[in-house]
mmCIF file of N, CA and C in Angstrom:
data_model
loop_
_atom_site.group_PDB
_atom_site.id
_atom_site.type_symbol
_atom_site.label_atom_id
_atom_site.label_comp_id
_atom_site.label_asym_id
_atom_site.label_seq_id
_atom_site.Cartn_x
_atom_site.Cartn_y
_atom_site.Cartn_z
ATOM 1 N N ALA A 1 -7.023 6.608 -13.888
ATOM 2 C CA ALA A 1 -6.394 5.668 -12.687
ATOM 3 C C ALA A 1 -6.563 6.349 -11.379
ATOM 4 N N THR A 2 -6.563 5.521 -10.546
ATOM 5 C CA THR A 2 -6.383 5.848 -9.052
ATOM 6 C C THR A 2 -4.962 6.171 -8.697
ATOM 7 N N ARG A 3 -4.518 7.204 -7.918
ATOM 8 C CA ARG A 3 -3.366 7.482 -7.381
ATOM 9 C C ARG A 3 -3.055 7.559 -6.710
ATOM 10 N N TRP A 4 -2.068 7.025 -5.692
ATOM 11 C CA TRP A 4 -1.299 7.354 -4.263
ATOM 12 C C TRP A 4 -0.045 7.649 -4.056
ATOM 13 N N TYR A 5 0.042 8.216 -3.170
ATOM 14 C CA TYR A 5 1.734 8.733 -3.151
ATOM 15 C C TYR A 5 1.976 8.034 -1.414
ATOM 16 N N TRP A 6 2.980 7.710 -1.830
ATOM 17 C CA TRP A 6 3.881 7.349 -0.540
ATOM 18 C C TRP A 6 5.269 7.911 -0.174
ATOM 19 N N THR A 7 5.135 8.824 0.876
ATOM 20 C CA THR A 7 6.745 10.148 1.105
ATOM 21 C C THR A 7 6.857 9.077 2.359
ATOM 22 N N ASP A 8 8.565 9.616 2.412
ATOM 23 C CA ASP A 8 9.435 9.403 3.453
ATOM 24 C C ASP A 8 9.880 10.668 3.215
ATOM 25 N N ALA A 9 11.078 10.186 4.166
ATOM 26 C CA ALA A 9 12.109 11.661 4.189
ATOM 27 C C ALA A 9 13.053 11.684 3.239
ATOM 28 N N GLU A 10 13.199 10.749 2.378
ATOM 29 C CA GLU A 10 13.955 11.084 0.891
ATOM 30 C C GLU A 10 13.439 10.926 -0.312
ATOM 31 N N ARG A 11 12.447 10.300 -0.246
ATOM 32 C CA ARG A 11 11.758 10.459 -1.555
ATOM 33 C C ARG A 11 9.645 10.324 -1.351
ATOM 34 N N THR A 12 9.447 10.383 -2.839
ATOM 35 C CA THR A 12 7.833 10.361 -2.736
ATOM 36 C C THR A 12 7.854 9.107 -3.799
ATOM 37 N N THR A 13 7.256 7.880 -3.408
ATOM 38 C CA THR A 13 6.668 7.207 -4.500
ATOM 39 C C THR A 13 5.329 6.757 -5.091
ATOM 40 N N ALA A 14 4.907 6.825 -6.372
ATOM 41 C CA ALA A 14 3.685 6.951 -6.664
ATOM 42 C C ALA A 14 2.993 5.393 -6.973
ATOM 43 N N ILE A 15 1.923 5.318 -6.522
ATOM 44 C CA ILE A 15 1.310 3.882 -6.160
ATOM 45 C C ILE A 15 -0.047 4.261 -7.009
ATOM 46 N N VAL A 16 0.078 3.518 -8.337
ATOM 47 C CA VAL A 16 -1.394 3.899 -9.340
ATOM 48 C C VAL A 16 -1.873 2.415 -10.039
ATOM 49 N N ASP A 17 -3.263 2.349 -9.792
ATOM 50 C CA ASP A 17 -4.364 1.030 -10.276
ATOM 51 C C ASP A 17 -4.215 1.355 -11.429
ATOM 52 N N THR A 18 -3.521 0.691 -12.377
ATOM 53 C CA THR A 18 -3.196 0.103 -14.067
ATOM 54 C C THR A 18 -3.992 -0.505 -14.903
ATOM 55 N N PRO A 19 -4.574 -0.608 -15.909
ATOM 56 C CA PRO A 19 -5.364 -1.514 -16.214
ATOM 57 C C PRO A 19 -4.682 -2.881 -16.294
ATOM 58 N N ASP A 20 -2.873 -2.830 -16.175
ATOM 59 C CA ASP A 20 -2.572 -3.914 -15.666
ATOM 60 C C ASP A 20 -2.036 -4.376 -14.463
ATOM 61 N N GLY A 21 -2.315 -3.557 -13.733
ATOM 62 C CA GLY A 21 -2.086 -4.297 -12.097
ATOM 63 C C GLY A 21 -1.655 -2.862 -11.529
ATOM 64 N N ILE A 22 -1.323 -3.061 -10.635
ATOM 65 C CA ILE A 22 -0.791 -2.053 -9.543
ATOM 66 C C ILE A 22 1.101 -1.675 -9.900
ATOM 67 N N SER A 23 1.211 -0.318 -9.824
ATOM 68 C CA SER A 23 2.416 0.043 -10.254
ATOM 69 C C SER A 23 2.668 0.905 -9.318
ATOM 70 N N VAL A 24 3.736 0.275 -8.953
ATOM 71 C CA VAL A 24 4.625 0.916 -7.441
ATOM 72 C C VAL A 24 5.779 1.637 -8.146
ATOM 73 N N GLY A 25 6.328 2.825 -8.168
ATOM 74 C CA GLY A 25 7.088 3.613 -8.914
ATOM 75 C C GLY A 25 7.530 3.420 -9.789
ATOM 76 N N GLY A 26 6.757 3.120 -11.228
ATOM 77 C CA GLY A 26 6.755 2.844 -12.651
ATOM 78 C C GLY A 26 7.179 1.212 -12.561
ATOM 79 N N THR A 27 7.048 0.622 -11.467
ATOM 80 C CA THR A 27 7.349 -1.251 -11.566
ATOM 81 C C THR A 27 5.679 -2.124 -11.501
ATOM 82 N N VAL A 28 4.934 -2.256 -12.734
ATOM 83 C CA VAL A 28 3.953 -3.269 -12.334
ATOM 84 C C VAL A 28 3.823 -4.131 -11.277
ATOM 85 N N LEU A 29 3.312 -4.718 -10.448
ATOM 86 C CA LEU A 29 3.297 -5.438 -9.771
ATOM 87 C C LEU A 29 2.428 -6.613 -9.827
ATOM 88 N N SER A 30 2.767 -8.139 -9.668
ATOM 89 C CA SER A 30 1.538 -8.973 -10.411
ATOM 90 C C SER A 30 1.413 -9.400 -8.976
ATOM 91 N N SER A 31 -0.280 -9.986 -9.095
ATOM 92 C CA SER A 31 -0.979 -10.555 -8.164
ATOM 93 C C SER A 31 -0.617 -11.771 -7.311
ATOM 94 N N PRO A 32 -0.711 -12.487 -6.143
ATOM 95 C CA PRO A 32 -1.263 -11.212 -5.220
ATOM 96 C C PRO A 32 -0.111 -9.640 -4.780
ATOM 97 N N VAL A 33 -0.299 -8.386 -4.440
ATOM 98 C CA VAL A 33 0.481 -7.801 -3.728
ATOM 99 C C VAL A 33 0.475 -7.489 -2.033
ATOM 100 N N GLU A 34 1.329 -7.707 -1.415
ATOM 101 C CA GLU A 34 1.342 -7.862 -0.108
ATOM 102 C C GLU A 34 1.920 -6.003 0.679
ATOM 103 N N ILE A 35 1.503 -5.457 1.156
ATOM 104 C CA ILE A 35 2.088 -4.420 1.173
ATOM 105 C C ILE A 35 2.498 -4.494 3.325
ATOM 106 N N ARG A 36 3.718 -4.164 3.096
ATOM 107 C CA ARG A 36 4.117 -4.066 4.506
ATOM 108 C C ARG A 36 4.671 -2.583 4.927
ATOM 109 N N ALA A 37 4.120 -2.190 6.759
ATOM 110 C CA ALA A 37 4.588 -1.268 6.518
ATOM 111 C C ALA A 37 4.933 -1.020 7.962
ATOM 112 N N ILE A 38 5.962 0.303 8.324
ATOM 113 C CA ILE A 38 6.565 0.084 9.812
ATOM 114 C C ILE A 38 5.554 1.610 10.247
ATOM 115 N N GLY A 39 4.954 1.711 11.107
ATOM 116 C CA GLY A 39 4.343 2.826 11.933
ATOM 117 C C GLY A 39 3.315 2.779 12.797
ATOM 118 N N ASP A 40 3.038 3.633 13.345
ATOM 119 C CA ASP A 40 1.728 3.782 14.824
ATOM 120 C C ASP A 40 0.251 2.782 13.772
ATOM 121 N N PRO A 41 -0.108 1.790 14.267
ATOM 122 C CA PRO A 41 -0.674 0.633 13.893
ATOM 123 C C PRO A 41 -1.735 1.803 13.617
ATOM 124 N N ASP A 42 -2.559 2.489 14.834
ATOM 125 C CA ASP A 42 -3.870 2.974 14.309
ATOM 126 C C ASP A 42 -3.925 4.140 12.980
ATOM 127 N N THR A 43 -2.606 4.923 13.058
ATOM 128 C CA THR A 43 -2.431 6.025 12.144
ATOM 129 C C THR A 43 -2.722 5.098 10.636
ATOM 130 N N LEU A 44 -1.566 3.913 10.552
ATOM 131 C CA LEU A 44 -1.552 3.493 9.387
ATOM 132 C C LEU A 44 -2.643 2.836 8.792
ATOM 133 N N ALA A 45 -4.266 2.049 9.837
ATOM 134 C CA ALA A 45 -5.334 1.489 9.599
ATOM 135 C C ALA A 45 -5.936 2.550 9.128
ATOM 136 N N THR A 46 -5.944 3.923 9.564
ATOM 137 C CA THR A 46 -7.006 4.935 9.481
ATOM 138 C C THR A 46 -6.628 5.460 8.019
ATOM 139 N N GLY A 47 -5.635 5.447 7.896
ATOM 140 C CA GLY A 47 -4.865 5.820 6.584
ATOM 141 C C GLY A 47 -5.383 4.973 5.237
ATOM 142 N N LEU A 48 -5.478 3.661 5.587
ATOM 143 C CA LEU A 48 -5.832 2.840 4.672
ATOM 144 C C LEU A 48 -7.089 2.615 4.478
ATOM 145 N N SER A 49 -8.218 3.134 5.893
ATOM 146 C CA SER A 49 -9.564 2.504 5.408
ATOM 147 C C SER A 49 -10.160 3.436 5.239
ATOM 148 N N PHE A 50 -9.858 5.066 5.202
ATOM 149 C CA PHE A 50 -10.726 6.338 5.018
ATOM 150 C C PHE A 50 -11.194 5.921 3.330
ATOM 151 N N PRO A 51 -12.752 6.696 3.415
ATOM 152 C CA PRO A 51 -13.911 6.451 2.503
ATOM 153 C C PRO A 51 -12.920 7.024 0.887
ATOM 154 N N GLY A 52 -13.170 5.767 -0.257
ATOM 155 C CA GLY A 52 -12.199 6.197 -0.907
ATOM 156 C C GLY A 52 -10.758 6.059 -0.989
ATOM 157 N N GLY A 53 -9.960 5.511 0.356
ATOM 158 C CA GLY A 53 -8.823 5.195 0.090
ATOM 159 C C GLY A 53 -8.314 3.623 -0.445
ATOM 160 N N VAL A 54 -7.200 3.752 -0.155
ATOM 161 C CA VAL A 54 -6.954 1.826 -1.067
ATOM 162 C C VAL A 54 -7.776 0.713 -0.140
ATOM 163 N N LEU A 55 -8.058 0.502 0.811
ATOM 164 C CA LEU A 55 -9.107 -0.751 0.692
ATOM 165 C C LEU A 55 -10.401 -0.538 0.167
ATOM 166 N N GLU A 56 -10.596 0.453 -0.336
ATOM 167 C CA GLU A 56 -11.885 0.844 -0.725
ATOM 168 C C GLU A 56 -11.815 0.222 -2.844
ATOM 169 N N SER A 57 -10.515 1.103 -2.333
ATOM 170 C CA SER A 57 -10.645 1.063 -4.155
ATOM 171 C C SER A 57 -10.218 -0.418 -4.345
ATOM 172 N N VAL A 58 -9.568 -1.483 -3.319
ATOM 173 C CA VAL A 58 -8.927 -2.395 -3.860
ATOM 174 C C VAL A 58 -10.157 -3.420 -3.938
ATOM 175 N N ARG A 59 -10.977 -3.438 -2.983
ATOM 176 C CA ARG A 59 -12.647 -3.566 -2.573
ATOM 177 C C ARG A 59 -13.233 -3.527 -3.897
ATOM 178 N N GLU A 60 -13.566 -2.566 -4.231
ATOM 179 C CA GLU A 60 -14.283 -2.003 -5.215
ATOM 180 C C GLU A 60 -14.229 -2.743 -6.880
ATOM 181 N N ALA A 61 -12.053 -3.171 -6.708
ATOM 182 C CA ALA A 61 -11.913 -3.568 -7.887
ATOM 183 C C ALA A 61 -12.241 -5.273 -7.783
ATOM 184 N N GLY A 62 -12.988 -5.678 -6.726
ATOM 185 C CA GLY A 62 -13.081 -7.303 -6.542
ATOM 186 C C GLY A 62 -12.058 -7.883 -5.691
ATOM 187 N N ALA A 63 -11.030 -7.004 -5.492
ATOM 188 C CA ALA A 63 -10.254 -8.045 -4.683
ATOM 189 C C ALA A 63 -10.164 -7.704 -2.796
ATOM 190 N N GLU A 64 -9.498 -8.465 -2.485
ATOM 191 C CA GLU A 64 -9.345 -8.380 -0.911
ATOM 192 C C GLU A 64 -8.448 -7.461 -0.136
ATOM 193 N N GLY A 65 -8.875 -6.899 0.636
ATOM 194 C CA GLY A 65 -8.298 -5.945 1.267
ATOM 195 C C GLY A 65 -8.150 -6.083 3.028
ATOM 196 N N THR A 66 -7.133 -6.242 3.970
ATOM 197 C CA THR A 66 -7.014 -6.367 4.930
ATOM 198 C C THR A 66 -5.681 -5.808 5.997
ATOM 199 N N VAL A 67 -6.137 -4.805 6.841
ATOM 200 C CA VAL A 67 -5.143 -4.463 7.817
ATOM 201 C C VAL A 67 -4.989 -5.251 9.223
ATOM 202 N N VAL A 68 -3.514 -5.781 9.374
ATOM 203 C CA VAL A 68 -3.173 -6.754 10.253
ATOM 204 C C VAL A 68 -2.157 -6.080 11.204
ATOM 205 N N GLU A 69 -2.134 -6.328 12.060
ATOM 206 C CA GLU A 69 -1.177 -5.626 13.412
ATOM 207 C C GLU A 69 -0.384 -6.706 13.164
ATOM 208 N N ARG A 70 1.315 -6.859 13.503
ATOM 209 C CA ARG A 70 1.855 -7.235 13.707
ATOM 210 C C ARG A 70 2.430 -6.994 14.637
ATOM 211 N N ASP A 71 3.444 -7.640 15.775
ATOM 212 C CA ASP A 71 4.549 -6.939 16.302
ATOM 213 C C ASP A 71 6.129 -7.062 16.009
ATOM 214 N N VAL A 72 6.074 -7.924 15.134
ATOM 215 C CA VAL A 72 7.202 -7.727 13.966
ATOM 216 C C VAL A 72 7.413 -7.657 12.962
ATOM 217 N N VAL A 73 7.931 -6.769 12.083
ATOM 218 C CA VAL A 73 7.279 -6.851 10.278
ATOM 219 C C VAL A 73 8.831 -6.633 9.908
ATOM 220 N N ASP A 74 9.206 -7.619 9.044
ATOM 221 C CA ASP A 74 10.423 -7.937 8.172
ATOM 222 C C ASP A 74 10.563 -7.175 6.830
ATOM 223 N N ILE A 75 11.359 -6.545 6.794
ATOM 224 C CA ILE A 75 11.032 -5.833 5.541
ATOM 225 C C ILE A 75 12.398 -5.739 4.665
ATOM 226 N N ALA A 76 12.462 -6.313 3.386
ATOM 227 C CA ALA A 76 13.904 -6.421 3.451
ATOM 228 C C ALA A 76 14.220 -5.245 2.128
ATOM 229 N N ALA A 77 15.646 -4.715 1.753
ATOM 230 C CA ALA A 77 15.481 -3.652 1.155
ATOM 231 C C ALA A 77 15.843 -3.895 -0.106
ATOM 232 N N ILE A 78 14.862 -2.914 -1.152
ATOM 233 C CA ILE A 78 15.219 -3.053 -2.450
ATOM 234 C C ILE A 78 16.168 -2.248 -3.279
ATOM 235 N N GLU A 79 16.886 -2.697 -4.039
ATOM 236 C CA GLU A 79 18.283 -2.027 -4.697
ATOM 237 C C GLU A 79 17.933 -1.714 -6.070
#
């Protein structure tokens, strides 16, 4: 399985491509999956688009992946 990690100041979260779907922190998500991130747009786009990265893996699996820059991003807290 392909495995990526998201790290912030408080924790590291595993994002894993499993046979059942994408698992984030041990929870399998159902399609479609939307990833919202706050940060420098160029850095985020580069991080997702490099060869062997997230977008390439998504496309190789037959899915669609794009990066869209927004002026405002709302992210709800998950408890």
